[in-house]
Coordinates of C-alpha atoms and ligand atoms in Angstrom, one line a residue:
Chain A
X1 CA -17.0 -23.8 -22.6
X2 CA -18.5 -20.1 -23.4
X3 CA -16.2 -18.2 -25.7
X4 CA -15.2 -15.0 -24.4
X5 CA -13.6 -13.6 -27.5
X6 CA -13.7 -15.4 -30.8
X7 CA -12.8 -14.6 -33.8
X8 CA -13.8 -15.7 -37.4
X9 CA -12.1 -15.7 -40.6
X10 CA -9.9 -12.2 -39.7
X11 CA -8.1 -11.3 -42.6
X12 CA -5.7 -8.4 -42.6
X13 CA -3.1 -6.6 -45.0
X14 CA -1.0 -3.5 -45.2
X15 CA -0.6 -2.3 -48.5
X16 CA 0.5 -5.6 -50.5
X17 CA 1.2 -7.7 -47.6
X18 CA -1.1 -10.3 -46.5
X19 CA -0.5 -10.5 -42.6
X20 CA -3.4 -12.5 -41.4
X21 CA -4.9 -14.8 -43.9
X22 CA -7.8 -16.1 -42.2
X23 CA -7.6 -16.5 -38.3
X24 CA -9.8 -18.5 -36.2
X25 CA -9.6 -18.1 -32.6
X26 CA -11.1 -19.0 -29.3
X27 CA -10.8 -18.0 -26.4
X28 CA -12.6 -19.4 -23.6
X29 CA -13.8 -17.3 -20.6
X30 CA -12.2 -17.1 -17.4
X31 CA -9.0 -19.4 -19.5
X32 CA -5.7 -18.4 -20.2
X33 CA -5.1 -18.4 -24.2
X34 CA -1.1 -18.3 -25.0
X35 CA -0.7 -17.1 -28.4
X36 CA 3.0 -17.9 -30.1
X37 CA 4.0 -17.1 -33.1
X38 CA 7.6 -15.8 -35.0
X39 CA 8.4 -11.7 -35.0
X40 CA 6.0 -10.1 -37.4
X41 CA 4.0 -12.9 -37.8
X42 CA 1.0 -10.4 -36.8
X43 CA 0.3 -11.2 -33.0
X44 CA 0.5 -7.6 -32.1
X45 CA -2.4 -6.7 -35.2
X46 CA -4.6 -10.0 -34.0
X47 CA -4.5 -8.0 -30.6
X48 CA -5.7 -5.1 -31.9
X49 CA -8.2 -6.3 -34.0
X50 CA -9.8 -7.5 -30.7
X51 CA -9.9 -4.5 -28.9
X52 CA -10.9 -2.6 -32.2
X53 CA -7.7 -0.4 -32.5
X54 CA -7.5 -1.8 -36.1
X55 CA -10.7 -3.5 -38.0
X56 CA -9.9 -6.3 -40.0
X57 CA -10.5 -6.7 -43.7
X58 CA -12.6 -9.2 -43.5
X59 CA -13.8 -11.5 -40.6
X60 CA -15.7 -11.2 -37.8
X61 CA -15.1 -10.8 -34.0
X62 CA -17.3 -11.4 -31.6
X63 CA -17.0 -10.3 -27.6
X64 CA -19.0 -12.6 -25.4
X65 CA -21.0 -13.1 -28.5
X66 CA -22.2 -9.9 -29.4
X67 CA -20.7 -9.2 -33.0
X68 CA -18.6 -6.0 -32.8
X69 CA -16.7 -6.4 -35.9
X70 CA -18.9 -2.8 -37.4
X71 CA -18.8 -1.0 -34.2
X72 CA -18.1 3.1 -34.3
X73 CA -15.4 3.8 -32.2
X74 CA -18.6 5.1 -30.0
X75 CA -19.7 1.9 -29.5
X76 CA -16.9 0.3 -28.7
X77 CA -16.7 2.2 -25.6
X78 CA -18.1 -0.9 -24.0
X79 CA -16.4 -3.3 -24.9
X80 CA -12.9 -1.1 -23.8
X81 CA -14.8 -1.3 -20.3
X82 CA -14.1 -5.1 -20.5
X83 CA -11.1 -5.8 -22.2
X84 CA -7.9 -4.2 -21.6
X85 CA -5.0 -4.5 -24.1
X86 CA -0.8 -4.2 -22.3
X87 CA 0.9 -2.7 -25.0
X88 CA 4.4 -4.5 -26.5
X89 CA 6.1 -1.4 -25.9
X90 CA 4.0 0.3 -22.8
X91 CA 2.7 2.9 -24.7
X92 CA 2.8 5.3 -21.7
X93 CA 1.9 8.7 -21.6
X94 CA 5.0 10.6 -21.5
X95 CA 3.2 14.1 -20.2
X96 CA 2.0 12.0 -17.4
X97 CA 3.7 10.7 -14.3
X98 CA 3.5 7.1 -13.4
X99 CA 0.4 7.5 -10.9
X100 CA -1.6 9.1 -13.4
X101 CA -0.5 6.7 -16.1
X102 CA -1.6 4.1 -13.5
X103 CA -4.9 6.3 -12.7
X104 CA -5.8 6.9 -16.2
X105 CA -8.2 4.1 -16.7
X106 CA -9.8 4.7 -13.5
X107 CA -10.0 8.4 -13.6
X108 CA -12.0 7.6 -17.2
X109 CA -14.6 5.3 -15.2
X110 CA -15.2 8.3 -12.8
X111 CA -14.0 6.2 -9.9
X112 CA -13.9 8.9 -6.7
X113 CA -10.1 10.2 -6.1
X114 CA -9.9 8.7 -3.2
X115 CA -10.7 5.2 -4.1
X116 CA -7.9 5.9 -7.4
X117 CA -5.5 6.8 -4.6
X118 CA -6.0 3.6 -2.9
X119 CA -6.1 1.1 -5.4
X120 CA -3.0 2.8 -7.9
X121 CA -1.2 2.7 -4.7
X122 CA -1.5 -0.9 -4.1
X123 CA -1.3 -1.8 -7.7
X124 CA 2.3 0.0 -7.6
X125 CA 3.4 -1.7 -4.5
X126 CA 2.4 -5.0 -5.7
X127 CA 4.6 -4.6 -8.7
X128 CA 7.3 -3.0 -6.7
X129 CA 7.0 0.7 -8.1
X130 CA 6.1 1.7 -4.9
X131 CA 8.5 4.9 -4.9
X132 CA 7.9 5.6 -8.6
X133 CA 4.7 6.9 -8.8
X134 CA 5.8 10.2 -9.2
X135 CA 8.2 9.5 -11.9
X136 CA 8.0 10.2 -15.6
X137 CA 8.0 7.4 -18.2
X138 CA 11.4 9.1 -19.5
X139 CA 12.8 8.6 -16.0
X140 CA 12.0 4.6 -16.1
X141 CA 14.4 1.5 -17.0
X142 CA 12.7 -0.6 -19.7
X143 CA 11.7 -3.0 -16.8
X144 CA 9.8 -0.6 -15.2
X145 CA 8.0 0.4 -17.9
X146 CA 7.5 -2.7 -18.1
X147 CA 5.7 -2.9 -15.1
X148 CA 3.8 0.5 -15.0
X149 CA 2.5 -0.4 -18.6
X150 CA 0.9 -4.1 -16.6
X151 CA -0.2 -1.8 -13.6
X152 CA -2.6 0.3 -16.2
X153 CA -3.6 -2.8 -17.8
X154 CA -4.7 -4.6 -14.6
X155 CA -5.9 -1.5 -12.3
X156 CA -9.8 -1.8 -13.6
X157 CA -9.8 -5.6 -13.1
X158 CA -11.7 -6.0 -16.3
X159 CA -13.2 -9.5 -17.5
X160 CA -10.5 -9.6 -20.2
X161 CA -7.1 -8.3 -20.7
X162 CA -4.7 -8.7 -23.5
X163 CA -1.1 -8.6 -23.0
X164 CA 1.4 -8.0 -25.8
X165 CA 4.6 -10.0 -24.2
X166 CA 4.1 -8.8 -20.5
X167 CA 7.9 -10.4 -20.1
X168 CA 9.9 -9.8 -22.8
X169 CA 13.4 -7.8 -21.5
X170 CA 12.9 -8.8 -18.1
X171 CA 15.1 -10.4 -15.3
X172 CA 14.0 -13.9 -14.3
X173 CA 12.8 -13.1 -10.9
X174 CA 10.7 -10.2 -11.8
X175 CA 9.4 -12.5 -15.2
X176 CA 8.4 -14.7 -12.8
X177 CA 6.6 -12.5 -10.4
X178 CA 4.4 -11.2 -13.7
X179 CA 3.6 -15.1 -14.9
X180 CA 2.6 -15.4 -11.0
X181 CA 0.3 -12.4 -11.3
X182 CA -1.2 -12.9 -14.7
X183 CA -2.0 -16.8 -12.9
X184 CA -3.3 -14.7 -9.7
X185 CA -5.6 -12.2 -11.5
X186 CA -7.5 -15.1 -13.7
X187 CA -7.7 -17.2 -10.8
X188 CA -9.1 -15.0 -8.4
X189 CA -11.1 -12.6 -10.8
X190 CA -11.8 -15.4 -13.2
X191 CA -10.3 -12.8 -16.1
X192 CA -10.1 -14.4 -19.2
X193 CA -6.5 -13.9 -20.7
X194 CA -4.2 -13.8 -23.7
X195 CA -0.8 -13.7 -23.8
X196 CA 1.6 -13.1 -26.5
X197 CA 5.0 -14.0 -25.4
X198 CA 8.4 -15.8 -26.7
X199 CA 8.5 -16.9 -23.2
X200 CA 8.4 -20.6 -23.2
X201 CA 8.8 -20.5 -19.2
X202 CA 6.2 -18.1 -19.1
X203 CA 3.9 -20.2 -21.5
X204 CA 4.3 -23.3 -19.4
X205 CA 3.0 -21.4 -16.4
X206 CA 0.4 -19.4 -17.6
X207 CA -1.0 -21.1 -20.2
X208 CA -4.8 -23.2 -20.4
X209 CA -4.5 -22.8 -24.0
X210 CA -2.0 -22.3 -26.5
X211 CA -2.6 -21.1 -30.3
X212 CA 0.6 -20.7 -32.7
X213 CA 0.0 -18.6 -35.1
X214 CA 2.2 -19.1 -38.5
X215 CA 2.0 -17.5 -42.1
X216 CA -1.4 -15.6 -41.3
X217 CA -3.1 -18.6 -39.9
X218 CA -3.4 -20.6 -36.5
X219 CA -1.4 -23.4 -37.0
X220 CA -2.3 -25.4 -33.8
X221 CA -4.9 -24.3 -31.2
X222 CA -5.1 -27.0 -28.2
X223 CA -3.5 -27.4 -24.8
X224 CA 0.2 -27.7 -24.0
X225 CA 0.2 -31.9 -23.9
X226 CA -1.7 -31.9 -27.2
X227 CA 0.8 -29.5 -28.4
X228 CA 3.9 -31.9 -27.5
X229 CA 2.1 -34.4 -28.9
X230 CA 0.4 -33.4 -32.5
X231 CA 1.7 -30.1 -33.1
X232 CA 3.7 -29.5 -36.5
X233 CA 7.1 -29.7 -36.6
X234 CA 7.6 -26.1 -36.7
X235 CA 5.3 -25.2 -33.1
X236 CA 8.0 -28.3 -31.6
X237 CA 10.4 -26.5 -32.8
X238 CA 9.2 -23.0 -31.4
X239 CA 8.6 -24.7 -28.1
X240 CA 11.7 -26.9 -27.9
X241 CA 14.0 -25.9 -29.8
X242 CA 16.1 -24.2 -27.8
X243 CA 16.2 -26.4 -25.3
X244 CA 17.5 -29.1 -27.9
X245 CA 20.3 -27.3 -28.9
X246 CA 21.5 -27.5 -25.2
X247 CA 20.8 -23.8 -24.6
Chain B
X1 CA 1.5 12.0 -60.4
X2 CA -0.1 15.0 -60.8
X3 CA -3.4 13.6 -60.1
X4 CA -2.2 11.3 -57.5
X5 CA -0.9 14.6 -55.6
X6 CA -4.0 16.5 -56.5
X7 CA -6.0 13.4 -54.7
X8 CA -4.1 13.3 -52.3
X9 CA -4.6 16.9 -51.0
X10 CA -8.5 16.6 -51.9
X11 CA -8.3 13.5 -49.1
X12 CA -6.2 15.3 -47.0
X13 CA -8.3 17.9 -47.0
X14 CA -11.5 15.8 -46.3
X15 CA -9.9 14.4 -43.6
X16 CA -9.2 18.2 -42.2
X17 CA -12.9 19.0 -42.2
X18 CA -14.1 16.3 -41.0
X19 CA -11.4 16.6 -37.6
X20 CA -12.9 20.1 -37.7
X21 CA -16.5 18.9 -37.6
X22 CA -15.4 16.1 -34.9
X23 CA -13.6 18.5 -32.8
X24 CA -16.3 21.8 -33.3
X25 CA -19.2 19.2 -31.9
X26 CA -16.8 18.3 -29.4
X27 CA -16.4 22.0 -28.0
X28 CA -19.7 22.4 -27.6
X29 CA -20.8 19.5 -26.0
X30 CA -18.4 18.3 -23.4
X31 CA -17.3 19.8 -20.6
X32 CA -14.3 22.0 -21.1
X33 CA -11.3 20.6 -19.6
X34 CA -10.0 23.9 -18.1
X35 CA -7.1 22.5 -16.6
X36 CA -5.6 21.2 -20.1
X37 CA -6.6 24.4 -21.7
X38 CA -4.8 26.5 -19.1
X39 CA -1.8 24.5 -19.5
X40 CA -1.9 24.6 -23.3
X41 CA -2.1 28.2 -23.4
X42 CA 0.8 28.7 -20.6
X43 CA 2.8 26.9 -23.4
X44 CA 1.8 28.4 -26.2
X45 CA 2.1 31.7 -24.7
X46 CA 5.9 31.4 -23.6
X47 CA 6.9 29.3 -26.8
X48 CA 6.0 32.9 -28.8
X49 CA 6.0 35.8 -26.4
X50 CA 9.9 37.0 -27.3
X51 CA 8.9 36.8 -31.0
X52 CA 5.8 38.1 -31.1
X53 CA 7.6 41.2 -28.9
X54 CA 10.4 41.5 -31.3
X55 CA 8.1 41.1 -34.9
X56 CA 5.6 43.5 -32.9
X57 CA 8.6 46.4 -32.5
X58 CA 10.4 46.0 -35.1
X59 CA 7.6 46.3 -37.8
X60 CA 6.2 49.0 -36.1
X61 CA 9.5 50.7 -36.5
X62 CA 9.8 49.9 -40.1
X63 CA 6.5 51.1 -41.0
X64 CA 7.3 54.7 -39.5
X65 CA 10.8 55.0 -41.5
X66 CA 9.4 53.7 -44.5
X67 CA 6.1 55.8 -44.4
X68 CA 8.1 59.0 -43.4
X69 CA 10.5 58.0 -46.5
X70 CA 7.4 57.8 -48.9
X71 CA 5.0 60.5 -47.2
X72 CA 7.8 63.0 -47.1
X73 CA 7.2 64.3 -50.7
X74 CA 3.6 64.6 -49.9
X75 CA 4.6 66.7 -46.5
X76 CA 2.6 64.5 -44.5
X77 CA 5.1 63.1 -42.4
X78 CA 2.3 64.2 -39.5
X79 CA 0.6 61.3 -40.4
X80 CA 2.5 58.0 -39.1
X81 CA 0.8 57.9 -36.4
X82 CA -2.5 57.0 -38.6
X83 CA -0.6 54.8 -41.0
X84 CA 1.4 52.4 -38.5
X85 CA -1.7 51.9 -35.9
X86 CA -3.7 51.0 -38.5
X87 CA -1.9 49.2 -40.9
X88 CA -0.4 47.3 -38.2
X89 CA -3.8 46.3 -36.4
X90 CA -5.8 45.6 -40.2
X91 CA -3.1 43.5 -41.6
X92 CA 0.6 43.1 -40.3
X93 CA 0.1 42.5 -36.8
X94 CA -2.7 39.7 -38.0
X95 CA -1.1 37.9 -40.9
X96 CA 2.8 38.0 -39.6
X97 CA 2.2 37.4 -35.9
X98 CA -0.2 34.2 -37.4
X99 CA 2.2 32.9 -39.9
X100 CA 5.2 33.3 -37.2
X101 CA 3.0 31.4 -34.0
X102 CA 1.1 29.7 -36.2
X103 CA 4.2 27.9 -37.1
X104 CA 5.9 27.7 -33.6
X105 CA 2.6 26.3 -32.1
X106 CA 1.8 23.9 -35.1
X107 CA 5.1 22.8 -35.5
X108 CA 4.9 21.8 -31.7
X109 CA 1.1 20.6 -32.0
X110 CA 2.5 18.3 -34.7
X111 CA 5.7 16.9 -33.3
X112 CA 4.0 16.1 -29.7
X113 CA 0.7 14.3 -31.3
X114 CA 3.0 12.7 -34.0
X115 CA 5.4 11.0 -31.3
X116 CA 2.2 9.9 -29.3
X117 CA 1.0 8.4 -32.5
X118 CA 4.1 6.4 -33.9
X119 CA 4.3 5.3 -29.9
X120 CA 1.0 4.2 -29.8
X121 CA 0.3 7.0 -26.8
X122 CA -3.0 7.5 -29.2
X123 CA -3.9 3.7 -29.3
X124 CA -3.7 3.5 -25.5
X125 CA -5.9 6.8 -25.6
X126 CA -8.4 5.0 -27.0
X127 CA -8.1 1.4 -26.1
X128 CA -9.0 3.1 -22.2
X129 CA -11.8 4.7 -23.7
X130 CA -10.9 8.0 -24.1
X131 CA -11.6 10.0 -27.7
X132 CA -8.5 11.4 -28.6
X133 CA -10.2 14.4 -30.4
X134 CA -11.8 15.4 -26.4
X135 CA -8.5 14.5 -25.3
X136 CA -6.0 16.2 -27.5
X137 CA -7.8 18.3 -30.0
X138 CA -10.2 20.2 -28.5
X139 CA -8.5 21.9 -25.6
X140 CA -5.3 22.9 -28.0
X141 CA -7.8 24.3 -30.2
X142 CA -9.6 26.2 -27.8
X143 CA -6.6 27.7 -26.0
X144 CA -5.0 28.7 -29.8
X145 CA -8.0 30.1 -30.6
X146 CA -7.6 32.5 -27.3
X147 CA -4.3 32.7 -27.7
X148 CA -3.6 34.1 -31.0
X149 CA -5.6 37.2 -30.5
X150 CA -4.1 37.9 -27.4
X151 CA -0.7 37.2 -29.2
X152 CA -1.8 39.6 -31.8
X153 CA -2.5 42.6 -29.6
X154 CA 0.7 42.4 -27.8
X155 CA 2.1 42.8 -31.2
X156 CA 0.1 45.5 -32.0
X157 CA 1.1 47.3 -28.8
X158 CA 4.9 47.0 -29.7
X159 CA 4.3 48.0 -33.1
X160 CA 2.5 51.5 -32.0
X161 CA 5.4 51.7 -29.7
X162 CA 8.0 51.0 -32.1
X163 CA 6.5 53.8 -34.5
X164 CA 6.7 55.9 -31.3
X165 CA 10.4 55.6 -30.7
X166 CA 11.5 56.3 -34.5
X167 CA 8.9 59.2 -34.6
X168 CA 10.5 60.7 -31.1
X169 CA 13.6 59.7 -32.0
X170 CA 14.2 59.9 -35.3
X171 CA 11.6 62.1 -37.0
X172 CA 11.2 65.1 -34.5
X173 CA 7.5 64.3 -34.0
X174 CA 6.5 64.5 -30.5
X175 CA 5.2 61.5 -28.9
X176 CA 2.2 62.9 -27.8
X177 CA 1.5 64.3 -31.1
X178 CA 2.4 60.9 -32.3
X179 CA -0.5 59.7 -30.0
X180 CA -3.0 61.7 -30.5
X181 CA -2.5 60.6 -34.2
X182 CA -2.8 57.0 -33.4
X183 CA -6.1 57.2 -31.3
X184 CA -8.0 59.8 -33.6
X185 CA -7.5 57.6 -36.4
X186 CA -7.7 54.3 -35.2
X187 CA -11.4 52.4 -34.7
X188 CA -12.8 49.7 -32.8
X189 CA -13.2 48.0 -36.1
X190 CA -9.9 48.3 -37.2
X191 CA -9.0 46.0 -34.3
X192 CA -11.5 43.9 -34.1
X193 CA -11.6 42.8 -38.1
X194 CA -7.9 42.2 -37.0
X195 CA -8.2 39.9 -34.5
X196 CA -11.4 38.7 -35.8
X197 CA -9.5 36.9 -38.8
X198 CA -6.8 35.5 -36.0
X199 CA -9.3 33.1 -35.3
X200 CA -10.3 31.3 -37.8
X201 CA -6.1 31.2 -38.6
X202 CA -5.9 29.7 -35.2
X203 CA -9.0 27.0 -36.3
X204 CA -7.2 26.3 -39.1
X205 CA -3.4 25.6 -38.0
X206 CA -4.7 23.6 -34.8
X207 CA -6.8 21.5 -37.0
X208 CA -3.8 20.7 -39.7
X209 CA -1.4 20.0 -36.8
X210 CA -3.7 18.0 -35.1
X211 CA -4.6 15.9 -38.3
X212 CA -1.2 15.8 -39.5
X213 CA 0.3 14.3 -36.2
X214 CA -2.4 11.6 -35.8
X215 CA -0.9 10.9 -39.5
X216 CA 2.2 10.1 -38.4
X217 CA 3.8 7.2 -38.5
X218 CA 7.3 5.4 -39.2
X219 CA 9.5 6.9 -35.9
X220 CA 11.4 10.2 -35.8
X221 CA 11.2 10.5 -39.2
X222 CA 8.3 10.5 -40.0
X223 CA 7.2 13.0 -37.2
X224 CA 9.6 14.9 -38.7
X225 CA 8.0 14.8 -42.3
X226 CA 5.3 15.6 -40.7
X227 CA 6.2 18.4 -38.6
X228 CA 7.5 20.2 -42.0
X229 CA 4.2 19.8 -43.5
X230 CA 2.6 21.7 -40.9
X231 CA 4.5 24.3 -41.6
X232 CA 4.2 24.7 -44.8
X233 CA 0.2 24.0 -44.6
X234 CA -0.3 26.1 -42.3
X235 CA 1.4 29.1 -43.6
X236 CA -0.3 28.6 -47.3
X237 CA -3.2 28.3 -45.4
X238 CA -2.9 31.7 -43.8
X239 CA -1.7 33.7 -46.7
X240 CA -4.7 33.0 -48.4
X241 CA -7.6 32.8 -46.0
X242 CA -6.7 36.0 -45.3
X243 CA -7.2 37.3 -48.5
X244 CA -10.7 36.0 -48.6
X245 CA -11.4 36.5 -45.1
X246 CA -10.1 40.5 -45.1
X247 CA -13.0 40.3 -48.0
X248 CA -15.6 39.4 -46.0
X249 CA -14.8 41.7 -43.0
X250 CA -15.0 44.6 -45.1
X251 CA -18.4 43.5 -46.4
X252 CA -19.6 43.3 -42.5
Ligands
ATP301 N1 0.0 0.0 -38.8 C1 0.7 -0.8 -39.6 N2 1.0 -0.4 -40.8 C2 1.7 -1.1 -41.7 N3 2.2 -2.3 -41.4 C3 1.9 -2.8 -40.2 C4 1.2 -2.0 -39.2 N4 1.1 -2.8 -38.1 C5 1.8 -3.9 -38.3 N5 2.2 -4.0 -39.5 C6 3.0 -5.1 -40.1 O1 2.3 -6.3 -39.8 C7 3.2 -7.3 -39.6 C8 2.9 -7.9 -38.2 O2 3.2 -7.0 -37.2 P1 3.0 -7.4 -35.7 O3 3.4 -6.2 -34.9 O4 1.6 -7.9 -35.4 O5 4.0 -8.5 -35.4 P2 4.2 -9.4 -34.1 O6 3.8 -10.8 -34.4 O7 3.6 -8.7 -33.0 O8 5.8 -9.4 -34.0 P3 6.7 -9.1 -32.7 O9 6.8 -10.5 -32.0 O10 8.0 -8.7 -33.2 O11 6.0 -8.1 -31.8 C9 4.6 -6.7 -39.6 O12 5.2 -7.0 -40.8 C10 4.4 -5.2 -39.5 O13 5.3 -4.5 -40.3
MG302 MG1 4.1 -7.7 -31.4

């Protein structure tokens, strides 16, 4: 299997503490890579130590094996053409409405207006935002933004995108359409995926792969039978736990 | 602590330069995005209109009472119309106009960047590729920089036509005596090393607000804290610059 992403030794602090302590990842083109792991365990800063928002202290990434870990923010223009990272939180541009949020990436590739028209439109319906495009993100339900922040993430189809719990806060139903969609979009565009989430649901639909990341390493990296069967007590207990206590 | 301030501003500092280096290459190689910079100056055009009318006036009419007051012993209460045109176009209308929209527009430079940047607006900027400094910097700082001057000779205006009204009014000197006073006196130069200097303050408070709201970070407080120290910054910033930079325009 040809790595897509990997990542080698990633080491990262703030001040005095240690969040990432060495992290070794894989993730396999054209597969889906579930990443678990407690609340401020550091999956949000592994994310953006991919895409290069944040460079790690020490460690090495590597995009379809091309070492990017010293790029200038110049150079990794390219590599933003390929991977696209869904923010935890949206990260929407208030000043903008929800079509140009949607639009943005596009507008930035120099795709023709007409052709951003066309696809933002469909992207929108898809996710049911139809009448919202010309909303701002202040006039949006969490749910929504939600949903506009996946649109932007997914409107350049790009061989990679990285999403920071595209569920989390949302009704079943519409969780549900979003695992079905993050399925659709590798499946169809072979994009290689990771997904952060707390969702176990989500992670028993989505997932090819599943890493657990605990106390600034990854814990267990394997598939979702390996993980019932050899995974420490404590990625059992992430997975199942619930469940056992009759929840 | 003394030192860790002092190395703290000397970074600070750096980190203004080199956002000024950035942002200067920026200007002059990229397309201007007239759109934004229209927009921008819209903004900061009706954020500081009423005040820059109001400091414009009202100075104007201070500097004819006070120079009638002082002039009076000389007998050369014929002269306000020399003293408030140019005093106000050298130095008053310049410095106060800067320090007053200078502050406004900083302040509001500051708190918009600094609420992108704790809500990761300024990640997303760049995650899709786009340089926040072509983005965000460059047209503020182009549109200030047009701005200001503009701002500054509205001011001016009010302030001849506040010295007009108390010397009508007040001081039995006709108005177009008054005039004629103003215009013999008053020189191209006079304006021009006036708004010249309003440039370089607009440079500088656009590149400390910029800087300082890409700093921010911890929520609504810390755009806050932020937002102060633009204020402050800037206004220091101004108040001496100008010292230096009157310098240099009387050498020219
Ligand atoms: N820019 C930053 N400056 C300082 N500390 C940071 C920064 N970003 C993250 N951290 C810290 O790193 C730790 C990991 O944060 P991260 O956001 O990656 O957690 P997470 O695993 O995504 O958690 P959650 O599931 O709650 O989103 C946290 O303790 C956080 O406080
Ligand atoms: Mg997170």
């Amino acid at each position: 299997m040809k790595p897509f992403v990997q990542c080698s030794g990633i080491k990262k602090s703030f001040g005095s503490k240690e969040v990432l302590k060495g992290v070794d990842l894989i993730v396999e083109e054209g597969k889906t890579l579930v990443i678990l792991g407690g609340s401020g365990s550091g999956k949000s800063v592994l994310l953006k130590i991919i895409i290069g928002l944040l460079k790690p202290d020490s460690g090495r990434i590597f995009i379809e094996g091309e070492d990017v870990t010293d790029y200038s923010e110049k150079e990794l223009l390219s590599i933003r053409r390929k991977i696209s990272y869904m923010f935890q939180w949206g990260a929407l541009f208030d000043s903008m409405t929800v079509f140009d949020n949607v639009a943005f990436p596009l507008r930035e590739m120099g795709v023709s207006e007409n052709e951003v028209e066309e696809r933002v439109a469909e992207k929108l319906s898809i996710l049911g935002l139809k009448d919202a495009g010309k909303l701002f993100p202040q006039d949006l339900s969490g749910g929504m933004k939600k949903r506009v922040a996946l649109a932007r993430s997914i409107i350049s189809e790009p061989k990679c995108i990285l999403y920071d719990e595209p569920t989390a806060g949302l009704d079943p139903i519409t969780a549900n359409q979003i695992n079905k969609l993050i399925r659709k979009m590798q499946q169809m565009l072979n994009i290689t995926s990771v997904v952060v989430t707390h969702d176990i649901k989500s992670m028993f639909y989505v997932a090819d792969k599943v890493a657990f990341l605990y106390e600034g390493i990854i814990n267990f990296y394997g598939d979702i039978a390996e993980a019932e069967k050899s995974g420490s007590d404590t990625l059992k207990e992430f997975i199942y736990g619930g469940e056992r206590n009759g929840v | 602590m003394a030192l860790e301030k002092f190395a703290r501003g000397i970074e600070e500092f750096g980190e203004i330069i080199i956002l000024g280096a950035k942002t200067v290459k920026t200007v002059f190689t990229t397309k201007p995005d007239i759109p934004q910079i229209s927009y921008q100056m819209v903004l900061m055009g009706s954020q500081s209109m009423n005040i820059v009318m109001v400091t414009g006036l009202f100075v104007g009419m201070v500097l004819a009472i006070q120079t009638a007051y002082t002039l009076a012993a000389f007998g050369a209460k014929l002269y306000i119309g020399e003293v408030v045109s140019v005093s106000m176009t050298r130095e008053l209308g310049p410095a106060l106009i800067s320090l007053l929209v200078g502050g406004r527009v900083g302040a509001g430079i500051t708190a918009e960047l600094g609420t992108m940047n704790v809500t990761e607006q300024i990640d997303a900027l760049r995650s899709m590729g786009a340089d926040p400094v072509k983005k965000l910097v460059s047209p503020r700082l182009i549109a200030f920089v047009i701005s200001l001057p503009i701002l500054v000779l509205i001011a001016n205006a009010m302030g001849v036509l506040g010295g007009y009204f108390i010397s009508a009014l007040e001081l039995d000197i006709s108005g177009k005596f008054y005039m004629n006073h103003v215009f013999r006196m008053l020189k191209f130069n006079d304006v021009f090393s006036g708004l010249g200097k309003t440039l370089f303050f607009a440079v500088f408070v656009t590149l400390i607000a910029c800087r300082n709201g890409f700093k921010a970070q911890g929520g609504a407080d810390g755009v806050g804290r932020a937002t102060t120290s633009t204020v402050v910054l800037s206004a220091i910033t101004i108040l001496i610059s100008n010292f230096f930079l009157t310098k240099l325009f009387l050498i020219l």
